[in-house]
Amino acid sequence: MKTAFKIKDVNGYYGESHALKDVNFEIGAKTVTAIIGPSGCGKSTFIRCLNRMNDLVPSFRLTGEMLHNGTDIYQKGRDIIEIRRKIGMVFQKPNPFPKSIYENVAYGLRIHGIKNKSTLDDVVEKSLKKAALWKDVKDRLKESALMLSGGQQQRLCIARAIATEPEVILFDEPCSALDPISTSKIEDLFSELKNEYTVIIVTHSMQQAARVSDFTGFFMMGELIEFDETKKIFTTPSNKLTEDYITGRFG
Amino acid sequence: MHKGFQRGKERVIEGALFLCALLSIFTTVGIIAVLIFETADFFGEVSIFEFLTDTEWTPLFANKHFGIMPLFAGTFLTTFIAMLVALPVGLVSAIYLSEYATPRVRNVIKPMLEVLAGIPTVVYGFFALLFVTPLLQSLIPSLSGFNALSPGIVMGIMIIPIISSLSEDAMHSVPMSLREGALALGSTKLQTSIKVIFPAALSGISASCIIGISRAVGETMIVAIAAGLQPRLTLNPLVPIETVTAYIVQVSLGDTPWGTIEYKTIFAVGMSLFVVTFMLNLVSFWLKKRFWQAYE
Ligand SMILES: Nc1ncnc2c1ncn2[C@@H]1O[C@H](COP(=O)(O)OP(=O)(O)OP(=O)(O)O)[C@@H](O)[C@H]1O
Ligand SMILES: [Mg+2]
């Protein structure tokens, strides 16, 4: 299996507070990896480092290396725009732009200078289909995205991320603001997406991690306690802390 | 007993506050009533048709014409020039303050801009007449000593802080999640600001522009001092003109006898101005409401 990310001795700090501690592991390409752990353990911090979203936090500092396809994301002079294009992200709360459904999906192409109408039409349709939203919206692409339900908005955000043809898609608790039906629709997507993309999901739901992921990493207080195949983590974890967490003894 | 006294005091205070509120409502109603009454009186002597279509405004001369168009042309011209200055500068500073400036820089620049808004307009008026006009004359030799251009520009400078401050508020209150969403798709900061944040704040921004316009339409001192007090139906910014507001001060300050037709023009002109600014305010109110609804 090809390696997508290689995380080497990563430490992350918000000012003085040490949010990621000596994290080391590898994430395989075209797999679904779940990141679990109690609240405040650094899951979001970790995933937001992968596309340098944490650059937006002025106090944040990172040491160590995060290699994507063999080159360090944090190497001096790396083009952040290029990184974020290759490594897309879907957030906890759906955040569609106050534009039409069509323009939301086309946005990523437009900012990269693609104007050709038929190319845009194609990509919008393909992306919406991959995000299982095409049937719901194909007759009202010109309507405001804010008219959609929460679950549809989240799938729109997935379509929007897919449209720029990233290699990786990061999800930070993508279902925590959604009802069970919307959640299961999005969960169904993950197994489809991994045929083409490397998928990394932060989730609070152990069932979700078990259902959708191939690999699972368990974080606690900024440390990666255990990383292994999901099957192994949920049946025979090697660390006592992991076992306590997945059996619901804390967290 | 003590409690009863407390309750009585509360009642008195409540009553007093209610009377104050009533007083301000009565004043407003009173002003509007006087306006309507005197305007009706005016139109008893001058036809509305003449008022709206005549191309000359000469109520103070022997040969009287009562066409409001030259005054509104003056107002339109100065307002247009003012917005030409205030819109680009105000909006660019709003984008800068909201999306680029660090909190420290913002805390220095915002109060500085607000000082601009606090300068008395009479000072702006003299600044236009004695500094800006001569400066412009050295660039445009055909420019008259009184003209629309110079007070228009100065009015624009005065309006910049209104536009920048209100637009900045609108852009600043666009949720952070939209910025993150745009950046995560590989937008540059400029693309995020212009293609996502600016449109998301558009109704708030338009409301600020309309407040700016309505401020320019209602501005009196600067145009009375520097534009010339000569009603003229023209869109040429280089010649003397008169605005609606400037006419009202001109007549109010003069020794026009009470009850004459010249005197009554103030009310008809004032009423027209009131209708225009009232409609602008309604539009801005409606836009603002729409903006807040979008994020609830
Ligand atoms: N912008 C920030 N500034 C300072 N400290 C932060 C910031 N964001 C997160 N932290 C701190 O870093 C630690 C890790 O936070 P993080 O958001 O990564 O946790 P999480 O695992 O995603 O939690 P949750 O499950 O609640 O989302 C926490 O102690 C948090 O308080
Ligand atoms: Mg989190």
PDB file of C-alpha atoms in Angstrom, chain A residues 48 51 53 56 81 84-85 87 89 91 95-99 107 111-112 160-161, chain B residues 176-178 180-188 191-192 195-196 199-200 294-295:
ATOM      1  CA  ARG A  48      -6.000  20.902  10.780  1.00  0.00           C
ATOM      2  CA  ASN A  51      -3.740  21.132   5.294  1.00  0.00           C
ATOM      3  CA  MET A  53      -5.438  25.349   8.421  1.00  0.00           C
ATOM      4  CA  LEU A  56      -4.701  30.772  10.818  1.00  0.00           C
ATOM      5  CA  ILE A  81      -2.570  27.208  -1.766  1.00  0.00           C
ATOM      6  CA  ARG A  84      -4.889  23.045   0.405  1.00  0.00           C
ATOM      7  CA  ARG A  85      -5.990  22.278  -3.109  1.00  0.00           C
ATOM      8  CA  ILE A  87      -5.794  18.256   0.673  1.00  0.00           C
ATOM      9  CA  MET A  89     -11.413  19.693   4.117  1.00  0.00           C
ATOM     10  CA  PHE A  91     -15.876  20.977   8.586  1.00  0.00           C
ATOM     11  CA  ASN A  95     -20.453  26.086   5.801  1.00  0.00           C
ATOM     12  CA  PRO A  96     -21.857  26.610   2.308  1.00  0.00           C
ATOM     13  CA  PHE A  97     -21.182  30.033   0.824  1.00  0.00           C
ATOM     14  CA  PRO A  98     -24.218  32.283   0.491  1.00  0.00           C
ATOM     15  CA  LYS A  99     -24.278  31.650  -3.252  1.00  0.00           C
ATOM     16  CA  TYR A 107     -16.108  28.057  -6.635  1.00  0.00           C
ATOM     17  CA  ILE A 111     -10.694  30.743  -8.235  1.00  0.00           C
ATOM     18  CA  HIS A 112      -8.202  28.723 -10.197  1.00  0.00           C
ATOM     19  CA  ARG A 160     -17.386  21.462  -3.201  1.00  0.00           C
ATOM     20  CA  ALA A 161     -14.272  19.785  -1.808  1.00  0.00           C
TER      21      ALA A 161
ATOM     22  CA  MET B 176     -15.308  32.583  10.517  1.00  0.00           C
ATOM     23  CA  SER B 177     -16.444  29.224   9.115  1.00  0.00           C
ATOM     24  CA  LEU B 178     -16.940  30.814   5.681  1.00  0.00           C
ATOM     25  CA  GLU B 180     -12.091  28.670   6.642  1.00  0.00           C
ATOM     26  CA  GLY B 181     -14.225  27.043   3.974  1.00  0.00           C
ATOM     27  CA  ALA B 182     -12.846  29.322   1.296  1.00  0.00           C
ATOM     28  CA  LEU B 183      -9.218  28.985   2.406  1.00  0.00           C
ATOM     29  CA  ALA B 184      -9.523  25.201   2.646  1.00  0.00           C
ATOM     30  CA  LEU B 185     -10.428  25.155  -1.048  1.00  0.00           C
ATOM     31  CA  GLY B 186      -7.138  26.855  -1.868  1.00  0.00           C
ATOM     32  CA  SER B 187      -8.320  30.460  -2.053  1.00  0.00           C
ATOM     33  CA  THR B 188      -5.830  33.221  -1.484  1.00  0.00           C
ATOM     34  CA  GLN B 191     -10.008  35.734  -3.222  1.00  0.00           C
ATOM     35  CA  THR B 192     -11.560  34.865   0.119  1.00  0.00           C
ATOM     36  CA  LYS B 195     -15.359  36.384  -3.675  1.00  0.00           C
ATOM     37  CA  VAL B 196     -16.771  35.074  -0.401  1.00  0.00           C
ATOM     38  CA  PRO B 199     -20.709  39.036  -1.258  1.00  0.00           C
ATOM     39  CA  ALA B 200     -21.758  37.436   2.021  1.00  0.00           C
ATOM     40  CA  ALA B 294     -29.294  35.474   6.402  1.00  0.00           C
ATOM     41  CA  TYR B 295     -27.285  34.541   9.511  1.00  0.00           C
TER      42      TYR B 295
END
